[in-house]
């Protein structure tokens, strides 16, 4: 059995969401926003609501957008008794939006036109509000070293997080996916022009992070 085949078999038996590796990063940003008086957060592409549940312990008002009907229904049921969380089955942008203190995209930004989404962010964040992105970009040669490290670490993390063999992927990993069409450098060029001062960084597990604070003077 080849190395890649062995890795694939372990990954299949012990699946985990690469987004989970960045939950701590998102929550640190969220707490910083809350300390500055922020009260409302938006999770774009919220899935079944794992991050929403944690954001609701920080903010008094949290909205989750999920375009997938089946997944949104799961989230609605999950939070039906919550006074803090509201689920909306729709896409981000394209209509007037309330203002938020925090907007989060976790592996969802590449599902939508980048420029339109970033423009919508600008009009949806309060002054001083913060955008946090855990993004997926098209791989290039510059990403190869991180990809190989991620490939080797992936089964180890899966075994540690979920030592029991899984028969099927967990529900929160069954939502529809899309291949990224823009590289990290392409995303950064557009984001930097639209959101001056945005901080972006390549990460492991085929992700990048970005943070932007809406400073009106910029």
Coordinates of N, CA and C in Angstrom, one line a residue:
X1 N 0.8 -1.2 0.0 CA 0.0 0.0 0.0 C 0.9 1.3 0.0
X2 N 0.7 2.2 -0.9 CA 1.4 3.4 -1.0 C 1.1 4.4 0.1
X3 N 2.0 5.3 0.4 CA 1.8 6.3 1.4 C 0.5 7.1 1.2
X4 N 0.2 7.6 0.0 CA -1.0 8.4 -0.2 C -2.2 7.6 0.0
X5 N -2.2 6.3 -0.4 CA -3.4 5.4 -0.3 C -3.6 5.2 1.2
X6 N -2.6 5.0 2.0 CA -2.7 4.8 3.4 C -3.3 6.0 4.1
X7 N -2.8 7.2 3.7 CA -3.3 8.4 4.3 C -4.8 8.6 3.9
X8 N -5.1 8.3 2.7 CA -6.5 8.5 2.3 C -7.4 7.6 3.1
X9 N -7.0 6.3 3.4 CA -7.8 5.4 4.1 C -8.0 5.9 5.6
X10 N -6.9 6.4 6.2 CA -7.1 6.9 7.5 C -8.0 8.2 7.6
X11 N -7.8 9.0 6.6 CA -8.6 10.2 6.5 C -10.1 9.9 6.4
X12 N -10.4 8.8 5.6 CA -11.8 8.4 5.4 C -12.4 7.8 6.7
X13 N -11.5 7.1 7.4 CA -12.0 6.5 8.7 C -12.1 7.4 9.8
X14 N -11.3 8.5 9.8 CA -11.3 9.5 10.9 C -11.4 10.9 10.4
X15 N -12.5 11.2 9.7 CA -12.6 12.6 9.1 C -12.8 13.7 10.1
X16 N -12.2 14.8 9.8 CA -12.4 16.0 10.6 C -12.4 17.2 9.7
X17 N -13.1 18.3 10.1 CA -13.2 19.5 9.3 C -11.9 20.4 9.5
X18 N -11.3 20.7 8.4 CA -10.1 21.6 8.5 C -10.4 22.9 9.1
X19 N -11.7 23.3 9.0 CA -12.1 24.6 9.6 C -12.0 24.6 11.1
X20 N -12.1 23.4 11.7 CA -12.0 23.3 13.1 C -10.7 23.8 13.7
X21 N -9.6 23.6 12.8 CA -8.3 24.0 13.3 C -8.2 25.5 13.5
X22 N -9.2 26.3 13.0 CA -9.1 27.7 13.1 C -10.2 28.3 14.0
X23 N -10.9 27.5 14.7 CA -12.0 28.0 15.6 C -11.4 28.9 16.6
X24 N -10.3 28.6 17.2 CA -9.7 29.4 18.2 C -9.3 30.8 17.7
X25 N -8.8 30.8 16.5 CA -8.4 32.1 15.8 C -9.7 33.0 15.7
X26 N -10.8 32.4 15.2 CA -12.0 33.2 15.0 C -12.5 33.7 16.3
X27 N -12.5 32.8 17.3 CA -13.1 33.2 18.6 C -12.3 34.3 19.3
X28 N -10.9 34.2 19.1 CA -10.1 35.3 19.7 C -10.5 36.7 19.0
X29 N -10.7 36.7 17.7 CA -11.1 37.9 17.1 C -12.5 38.3 17.5
X30 N -13.4 37.4 17.7 CA -14.7 37.7 18.2 C -14.7 38.3 19.6
X31 N -13.9 37.8 20.5 CA -13.8 38.3 21.8 C -13.2 39.7 21.8
X32 N -12.3 40.0 20.9 CA -11.7 41.3 20.8 C -12.8 42.3 20.4
X33 N -13.6 41.9 19.4 CA -14.7 42.8 19.0 C -15.7 43.0 20.1
X34 N -16.0 42.0 20.9 CA -17.0 42.1 22.0 C -16.4 43.1 23.1
X35 N -15.1 43.0 23.3 CA -14.5 43.8 24.4 C -14.6 45.3 24.0
X36 N -14.7 45.6 22.7 CA -14.8 46.9 22.2 C -16.3 47.4 22.1
X37 N -17.2 46.6 22.6 CA -18.6 47.0 22.6 C -19.5 46.4 21.5
X38 N -18.9 45.5 20.7 CA -19.7 44.9 19.6 C -20.8 44.0 20.2
X39 N -22.0 44.0 19.5 CA -23.1 43.2 20.0 C -23.7 42.2 19.0
X40 N -23.3 42.4 17.7 CA -24.0 41.6 16.7 C -23.0 41.0 15.8
X41 N -23.1 39.7 15.5 CA -22.2 38.9 14.6 C -23.0 38.2 13.5
X42 N -22.3 38.0 12.4 CA -22.9 37.3 11.3 C -21.9 36.3 10.8
X43 N -22.4 35.0 10.7 CA -21.6 33.9 10.2 C -22.2 33.6 8.8
X44 N -21.4 33.8 7.8 CA -21.8 33.6 6.4 C -21.5 32.2 6.0
X45 N -22.5 31.4 5.7 CA -22.3 30.0 5.4 C -22.1 29.2 6.6
X46 N -23.1 29.3 7.5 CA -22.9 28.8 8.9 C -23.0 27.3 9.0
X47 N -23.5 26.6 8.0 CA -23.6 25.2 8.1 C -24.6 24.8 9.2
X48 N -24.3 23.7 9.9 CA -25.2 23.3 11.0 C -25.1 24.1 12.2
X49 N -24.1 25.0 12.3 CA -24.1 26.0 13.4 C -23.1 25.7 14.5
X50 N -22.0 25.0 14.2 CA -21.0 24.7 15.2 C -20.4 26.0 15.7
X51 N -20.0 26.9 14.8 CA -19.4 28.1 15.2 C -20.4 29.1 15.8
X52 N -21.6 29.1 15.2 CA -22.7 29.9 15.8 C -22.9 29.7 17.3
X53 N -22.9 28.4 17.6 CA -23.1 28.1 19.0 C -22.0 28.7 19.9
X54 N -20.8 28.8 19.4 CA -19.7 29.3 20.2 C -19.8 30.9 20.2
X55 N -20.1 31.4 19.0 CA -20.3 32.9 19.0 C -21.4 33.4 19.8
X56 N -22.4 32.5 20.0 CA -23.6 33.0 20.8 C -23.2 33.1 22.3
X57 N -22.1 32.5 22.7 CA -21.6 32.7 24.1 C -20.9 34.0 24.3
X58 N -20.6 34.7 23.2 CA -19.8 35.9 23.2 C -20.7 37.1 22.9
X59 N -21.6 37.0 21.9 CA -22.5 38.1 21.4 C -23.9 37.8 21.8
X60 N -24.6 38.9 22.1 CA -26.1 38.8 22.4 C -26.9 38.5 21.2
X61 N -26.4 38.8 20.0 CA -27.2 38.6 18.8 C -26.3 38.0 17.7
X62 N -26.6 36.8 17.2 CA -25.8 36.2 16.2 C -26.8 35.7 15.1
X63 N -26.4 36.0 13.8 CA -27.2 35.6 12.7 C -26.3 34.6 11.8
X64 N -26.9 33.5 11.4 CA -26.2 32.6 10.5 C -26.9 32.5 9.2
X65 N -26.2 32.7 8.1 CA -26.7 32.6 6.7 C -26.3 31.2 6.2
X66 N -27.2 30.5 5.6 CA -26.9 29.2 5.1 C -27.8 29.0 3.8
X67 N -27.2 28.9 2.6 CA -28.1 28.8 1.4 C -28.6 27.3 1.2
X68 N -28.0 26.3 1.8 CA -28.4 25.0 1.6 C -29.6 24.7 2.4
X69 N -30.7 24.3 1.8 CA -32.0 24.1 2.5 C -31.9 23.1 3.6
X70 N -31.4 21.9 3.3 CA -31.3 20.8 4.2 C -30.5 21.2 5.4
X71 N -29.3 21.8 5.2 CA -28.4 22.1 6.2 C -29.0 23.3 7.1
X72 N -29.6 24.2 6.4 CA -30.2 25.3 7.2 C -31.3 24.8 8.1
X73 N -32.1 23.8 7.6 CA -33.1 23.3 8.4 C -32.6 22.6 9.7
X74 N -31.4 22.0 9.6 CA -30.8 21.4 10.8 C -30.4 22.5 11.8
X75 N -29.8 23.6 11.2 CA -29.4 24.7 12.1 C -30.7 25.4 12.8
X76 N -31.7 25.5 12.0 CA -32.9 26.1 12.6 C -33.5 25.3 13.7
X77 N -33.5 24.0 13.5 CA -33.9 23.1 14.6 C -33.0 23.2 15.8
X78 N -31.7 23.2 15.5 CA -30.7 23.2 16.6 C -30.9 24.5 17.5
X79 N -31.3 25.6 16.9 CA -31.3 26.8 17.7 C -32.8 27.3 17.9
X80 N -33.7 26.5 17.8 CA -35.1 26.9 17.8 C -35.5 27.5 19.2
X81 N -34.8 27.1 20.3 CA -35.1 27.7 21.6 C -34.1 28.8 22.0
X82 N -33.2 29.2 21.1 CA -32.2 30.2 21.4 C -32.8 31.6 21.2
X83 N -32.6 32.5 22.1 CA -33.0 33.9 22.0 C -31.9 34.7 21.4
X84 N -30.7 34.1 21.2 CA -29.6 34.8 20.6 C -29.3 34.6 19.2
X85 N -29.7 33.4 18.7 CA -29.3 32.9 17.4 C -30.5 32.9 16.4
X86 N -30.3 33.5 15.2 CA -31.3 33.4 14.1 C -30.6 32.9 12.9
X87 N -31.3 32.0 12.2 CA -30.9 31.3 11.0 C -31.7 31.9 9.8
X88 N -31.0 32.3 8.8 CA -31.6 32.7 7.5 C -31.1 31.9 6.4
X89 N -32.1 31.3 5.7 CA -31.7 30.5 4.5 C -31.6 31.4 3.3
X90 N -30.4 31.9 3.0 CA -30.2 32.8 1.9 C -28.7 33.0 1.7
X91 N -28.4 33.6 0.6 CA -27.0 33.9 0.4 C -26.7 35.3 0.9
X92 N -25.4 35.6 1.0 CA -24.9 36.9 1.5 C -24.9 37.9 0.4
X93 N -25.4 39.2 0.6 CA -25.3 40.2 -0.3 C -26.6 40.2 -1.2
X94 N -26.6 41.2 -2.1 CA -27.7 41.3 -3.0 C -29.0 42.0 -2.5
X95 N -29.0 42.4 -1.2 CA -30.1 43.1 -0.6 C -29.6 43.9 0.5
X96 N -30.4 44.9 1.0 CA -30.0 45.7 2.1 C -29.7 44.8 3.3
X97 N -28.7 45.1 4.0 CA -28.3 44.3 5.2 C -28.2 45.1 6.4
X98 N -28.6 44.5 7.6 CA -28.4 45.2 8.8 C -26.9 45.4 9.0
X99 N -26.5 46.2 10.0 CA -25.1 46.4 10.3 C -24.6 45.4 11.4
X100 N -23.4 44.9 11.2 CA -22.9 44.0 12.2 C -21.5 44.5 12.7
X101 N -21.2 44.0 13.9 CA -19.8 44.3 14.5 C -18.8 43.3 14.1
X102 N -19.2 42.1 13.7 CA -18.3 41.0 13.3 C -19.0 40.2 12.1
X103 N -18.3 40.0 11.0 CA -18.7 39.2 9.9 C -17.6 38.1 9.7
X104 N -18.1 36.9 9.7 CA -17.2 35.7 9.6 C -17.5 34.9 8.3
X105 N -16.5 34.6 7.6 CA -16.6 33.6 6.5 C -15.7 32.5 6.8
X106 N -16.2 31.3 7.0 CA -15.4 30.1 7.2 C -15.6 29.2 6.0
X107 N -14.6 29.1 5.1 CA -14.6 28.3 3.9 C -15.9 28.5 3.1
X108 N -16.3 29.8 3.1 CA -17.5 30.1 2.3 C -17.3 31.2 1.3
X109 N -16.3 32.0 1.5 CA -16.1 33.1 0.6 C -15.9 32.7 -0.9
X110 N -15.2 31.6 -1.1 CA -14.9 31.1 -2.5 C -16.1 30.6 -3.2
X111 N -17.2 30.5 -2.5 CA -18.5 30.0 -3.1 C -19.2 31.2 -3.8
X112 N -18.7 32.4 -3.7 CA -19.4 33.5 -4.2 C -18.5 34.5 -4.9
X113 N -19.0 35.3 -5.8 CA -18.1 36.3 -6.5 C -17.4 37.2 -5.4
X114 N -16.1 37.2 -5.5 CA -15.2 37.8 -4.5 C -15.5 39.3 -4.4
X115 N -15.4 40.0 -5.5 CA -15.6 41.4 -5.4 C -16.9 41.9 -4.8
X116 N -18.0 41.2 -5.3 CA -19.3 41.5 -4.8 C -19.5 41.2 -3.3
X117 N -18.9 40.1 -2.9 CA -19.0 39.8 -1.4 C -18.2 40.8 -0.6
X118 N -17.0 41.2 -1.0 CA -16.3 42.2 -0.2 C -16.9 43.6 -0.2
X119 N -17.5 43.9 -1.4 CA -18.3 45.2 -1.4 C -19.4 45.1 -0.4
X120 N -20.1 44.0 -0.3 CA -21.2 43.8 0.7 C -20.7 43.9 2.1
X121 N -19.5 43.4 2.3 CA -18.9 43.5 3.7 C -18.8 44.9 4.1
X122 N -18.2 45.7 3.2 CA -18.0 47.1 3.5 C -19.3 47.8 3.9
X123 N -20.4 47.5 3.3 CA -21.7 48.1 3.6 C -22.4 47.5 4.7
X124 N -21.9 46.4 5.2 CA -22.6 45.6 6.3 C -21.9 45.7 7.6
X125 N -20.6 46.2 7.7 CA -19.9 46.3 8.9 C -20.0 47.7 9.5
X126 N -20.3 47.8 10.8 CA -20.3 49.1 11.5 C -18.9 49.6 11.5
X127 N -18.8 51.0 11.7 CA -17.4 51.5 11.9 C -16.8 50.9 13.1
X128 N -15.5 50.4 12.9 CA -14.8 49.7 14.0 C -15.1 48.2 13.9
X129 N -16.1 47.8 13.1 CA -16.4 46.3 13.0 C -15.3 45.6 12.3
X130 N -15.3 44.2 12.5 CA -14.2 43.4 12.0 C -14.7 42.3 11.1
X131 N -14.0 42.1 10.0 CA -14.2 40.9 9.1 C -13.1 39.9 9.4
X132 N -13.6 38.6 9.5 CA -12.6 37.5 9.7 C -12.9 36.5 8.7
X133 N -11.9 36.1 7.9 CA -12.0 35.1 6.9 C -11.1 33.9 7.1
X134 N -11.7 32.7 7.1 CA -10.9 31.5 7.0 C -11.2 31.0 5.6
X135 N -10.2 31.2 4.7 CA -10.5 31.1 3.3 C -9.9 29.9 2.6
X136 N -10.4 29.6 1.4 CA -9.8 28.5 0.6 C -9.4 29.1 -0.7
X137 N -8.2 28.9 -1.2 CA -7.7 29.4 -2.4 C -7.2 28.3 -3.4
X138 N -7.2 28.6 -4.6 CA -6.6 27.7 -5.6 C -5.1 27.5 -5.4
X139 N -4.7 26.3 -5.4 CA -3.3 26.0 -5.0 C -2.4 26.4 -6.2
X140 N -1.2 26.9 -5.8 CA -0.1 27.2 -6.8 C 1.2 26.6 -6.2
X141 N 2.2 26.7 -7.0 CA 3.5 26.1 -6.6 C 4.0 26.7 -5.2
X142 N 3.6 27.9 -4.9 CA 4.0 28.5 -3.6 C 3.3 27.8 -2.5
X143 N 2.2 27.2 -2.7 CA 1.5 26.5 -1.6 C 2.0 25.1 -1.4
X144 N 2.8 24.5 -2.3 CA 3.2 23.1 -2.2 C 3.8 22.7 -0.8
X145 N 4.7 23.5 -0.3 CA 5.3 23.0 1.0 C 4.3 22.9 2.1
X146 N 3.4 23.9 2.2 CA 2.3 23.8 3.2 C 1.4 22.6 2.9
X147 N 1.1 22.4 1.7 CA 0.2 21.3 1.3 C 0.8 19.9 1.7
X148 N 2.1 19.7 1.5 CA 2.7 18.5 1.9 C 2.7 18.3 3.4
X149 N 3.0 19.3 4.1 CA 3.0 19.3 5.6 C 1.5 19.0 6.1
X150 N 0.6 19.6 5.5 CA -0.8 19.4 5.8 C -1.3 18.0 5.5
X151 N -0.8 17.5 4.4 CA -1.1 16.1 4.0 C -0.7 15.1 5.0
X152 N 0.5 15.3 5.5 CA 1.1 14.4 6.5 C 0.5 14.5 7.9
X153 N 0.1 15.8 8.2 CA -0.5 16.0 9.5 C -2.0 15.6 9.6
X154 N -2.6 15.6 8.5 CA -4.1 15.4 8.4 C -4.5 14.1 9.1
X155 N -4.0 13.0 8.8 CA -4.4 11.7 9.4 C -4.1 11.7 10.9
X156 N -3.0 12.4 11.3 CA -2.6 12.4 12.7 C -3.7 13.2 13.5
X157 N -4.1 14.3 13.0 CA -5.1 15.2 13.7 C -6.4 14.4 13.7
X158 N -6.8 13.7 12.6 CA -8.0 13.0 12.5 C -8.0 11.9 13.6
X159 N -6.9 11.2 13.8 CA -6.9 10.1 14.8 C -7.0 10.7 16.2
X160 N -6.4 11.8 16.4 CA -6.4 12.4 17.7 C -7.8 13.0 18.1
X161 N -8.4 13.6 17.1 CA -9.7 14.2 17.3 C -10.8 13.2 17.4
X162 N -10.7 12.2 16.5 CA -11.8 11.2 16.4 C -11.2 9.8 16.3
X163 N -10.8 9.3 17.4 CA -10.1 8.0 17.4 C -11.0 6.8 17.0
X164 N -12.3 7.0 17.2 CA -13.3 6.0 16.7 C -13.5 6.0 15.2
X165 N -13.5 4.9 14.6 CA -13.7 4.8 13.1 C -15.1 5.3 12.8
X166 N -15.2 6.2 11.8 CA -16.5 6.7 11.4 C -17.0 6.0 10.2
X167 N -18.3 5.7 10.2 CA -19.0 5.0 9.1 C -19.3 6.0 8.0
X168 N -19.7 7.2 8.3 CA -20.0 8.2 7.4 C -19.5 9.6 7.9
X169 N -19.2 10.5 7.0 CA -18.8 11.8 7.5 C -19.8 12.5 8.4
X170 N -19.4 13.2 9.4 CA -20.4 13.9 10.2 C -21.2 14.9 9.4
X171 N -22.4 15.2 9.9 CA -23.4 16.0 9.1 C -22.8 17.3 8.7
X172 N -22.1 18.0 9.6 CA -21.6 19.3 9.3 C -20.5 19.3 8.2
X173 N -20.1 18.1 7.8 CA -19.1 18.0 6.7 C -19.8 17.5 5.4
X174 N -21.1 17.5 5.3 CA -21.8 17.0 4.1 C -22.4 18.1 3.3
X175 N -22.2 19.3 3.7 CA -22.7 20.4 2.8 C -22.0 20.5 1.5
X176 N -22.6 21.1 0.5 CA -22.0 21.2 -0.8 C -20.7 22.0 -0.8
X177 N -19.7 21.5 -1.6 CA -18.4 22.2 -1.6 C -18.2 22.8 -3.0
X178 N -17.2 23.6 -3.1 CA -16.8 24.2 -4.4 C -15.3 24.3 -4.5
X179 N -14.8 24.1 -5.7 CA -13.3 24.3 -5.9 C -13.1 25.8 -5.9
X180 N -12.0 26.3 -5.3 CA -11.6 27.7 -5.4 C -11.1 28.0 -6.8
X181 N -11.4 29.1 -7.3 CA -11.0 29.5 -8.7 C -9.9 30.6 -8.7
X182 N -9.6 31.1 -7.5 CA -8.6 32.2 -7.4 C -7.5 31.8 -6.4
X183 N -6.3 32.1 -6.8 CA -5.2 31.8 -5.9 C -5.1 32.8 -4.8
X184 N -4.3 32.5 -3.8 CA -4.1 33.4 -2.6 C -3.7 34.8 -3.1
X185 N -2.7 34.9 -4.0 CA -2.2 36.1 -4.5 C -3.3 36.9 -5.2
X186 N -4.2 36.2 -6.0 CA -5.3 36.9 -6.6 C -6.3 37.4 -5.6
X187 N -6.6 36.6 -4.7 CA -7.6 37.1 -3.6 C -7.0 38.2 -2.9
X188 N -5.7 38.2 -2.5 CA -5.1 39.3 -1.8 C -5.1 40.6 -2.6
X189 N -4.9 40.5 -3.9 CA -4.8 41.7 -4.7 C -6.2 42.4 -4.7
X190 N -7.3 41.6 -4.9 CA -8.6 42.2 -4.9 C -9.0 42.7 -3.5
X191 N -8.7 41.9 -2.5 CA -9.1 42.2 -1.1 C -8.3 43.5 -0.6
X192 N -7.1 43.6 -1.0 CA -6.3 44.8 -0.6 C -6.8 46.0 -1.2
X193 N -7.2 45.9 -2.5 CA -7.8 47.1 -3.2 C -9.1 47.5 -2.6
X194 N -9.9 46.6 -2.2 CA -11.3 46.8 -1.7 C -11.3 47.2 -0.2
X195 N -10.5 46.5 0.5 CA -10.5 46.7 2.0 C -9.0 47.0 2.4
X196 N -8.7 48.3 2.3 CA -7.3 48.7 2.6 C -6.9 48.4 4.1
X197 N -5.8 47.8 4.2 CA -5.3 47.4 5.5 C -5.6 46.0 5.9
X198 N -6.2 45.2 5.1 CA -6.6 43.9 5.4 C -5.3 43.1 5.6
X199 N -5.3 42.2 6.6 CA -4.1 41.4 6.9 C -4.4 39.9 6.5
X200 N -3.6 39.4 5.6 CA -3.8 38.0 5.1 C -2.6 37.2 5.3
X201 N -2.8 35.9 5.5 CA -1.7 35.0 5.7 C -2.0 33.6 5.3
X202 N -1.1 32.9 4.6 CA -1.3 31.5 4.2 C -1.2 30.7 5.5
X203 N -2.0 29.6 5.5 CA -2.0 28.7 6.7 C -1.9 27.2 6.3
X204 N -1.7 26.4 7.2 CA -1.8 24.9 7.0 C -3.2 24.5 6.7
X205 N -3.4 23.2 6.3 CA -4.7 22.6 6.0 C -5.5 23.3 5.0
X206 N -4.7 23.8 3.9 CA -5.4 24.4 2.7 C -6.3 25.5 3.0
X207 N -5.8 26.4 3.9 CA -6.6 27.6 4.3 C -5.7 28.8 4.4
X208 N -6.3 29.9 4.3 CA -5.7 31.2 4.6 C -6.5 32.0 5.6
X209 N -5.9 32.9 6.3 CA -6.7 33.7 7.2 C -6.6 35.2 6.8
X210 N -7.7 35.9 7.1 CA -7.7 37.4 6.8 C -8.5 38.1 7.8
X211 N -8.0 39.3 8.2 CA -8.7 40.1 9.2 C -8.7 41.5 8.7
X212 N -9.8 42.2 8.7 CA -9.9 43.6 8.3 C -10.8 44.3 9.3
X213 N -10.4 45.5 9.7 CA -11.1 46.3 10.6 C -11.6 47.5 9.8
X214 N -12.9 47.8 10.0 CA -13.5 48.9 9.2 C -13.3 50.2 9.9
X215 N -12.1 50.8 9.5 CA -11.8 52.1 9.9 C -12.2 53.2 8.9
X216 N -13.2 54.0 9.2 CA -13.8 54.9 8.2 C -12.8 55.8 7.5
X217 N -11.7 56.1 8.2 CA -10.7 57.0 7.6 C -9.9 56.4 6.5
X218 N -9.9 55.0 6.4 CA -9.2 54.3 5.4 C -10.0 54.3 4.1

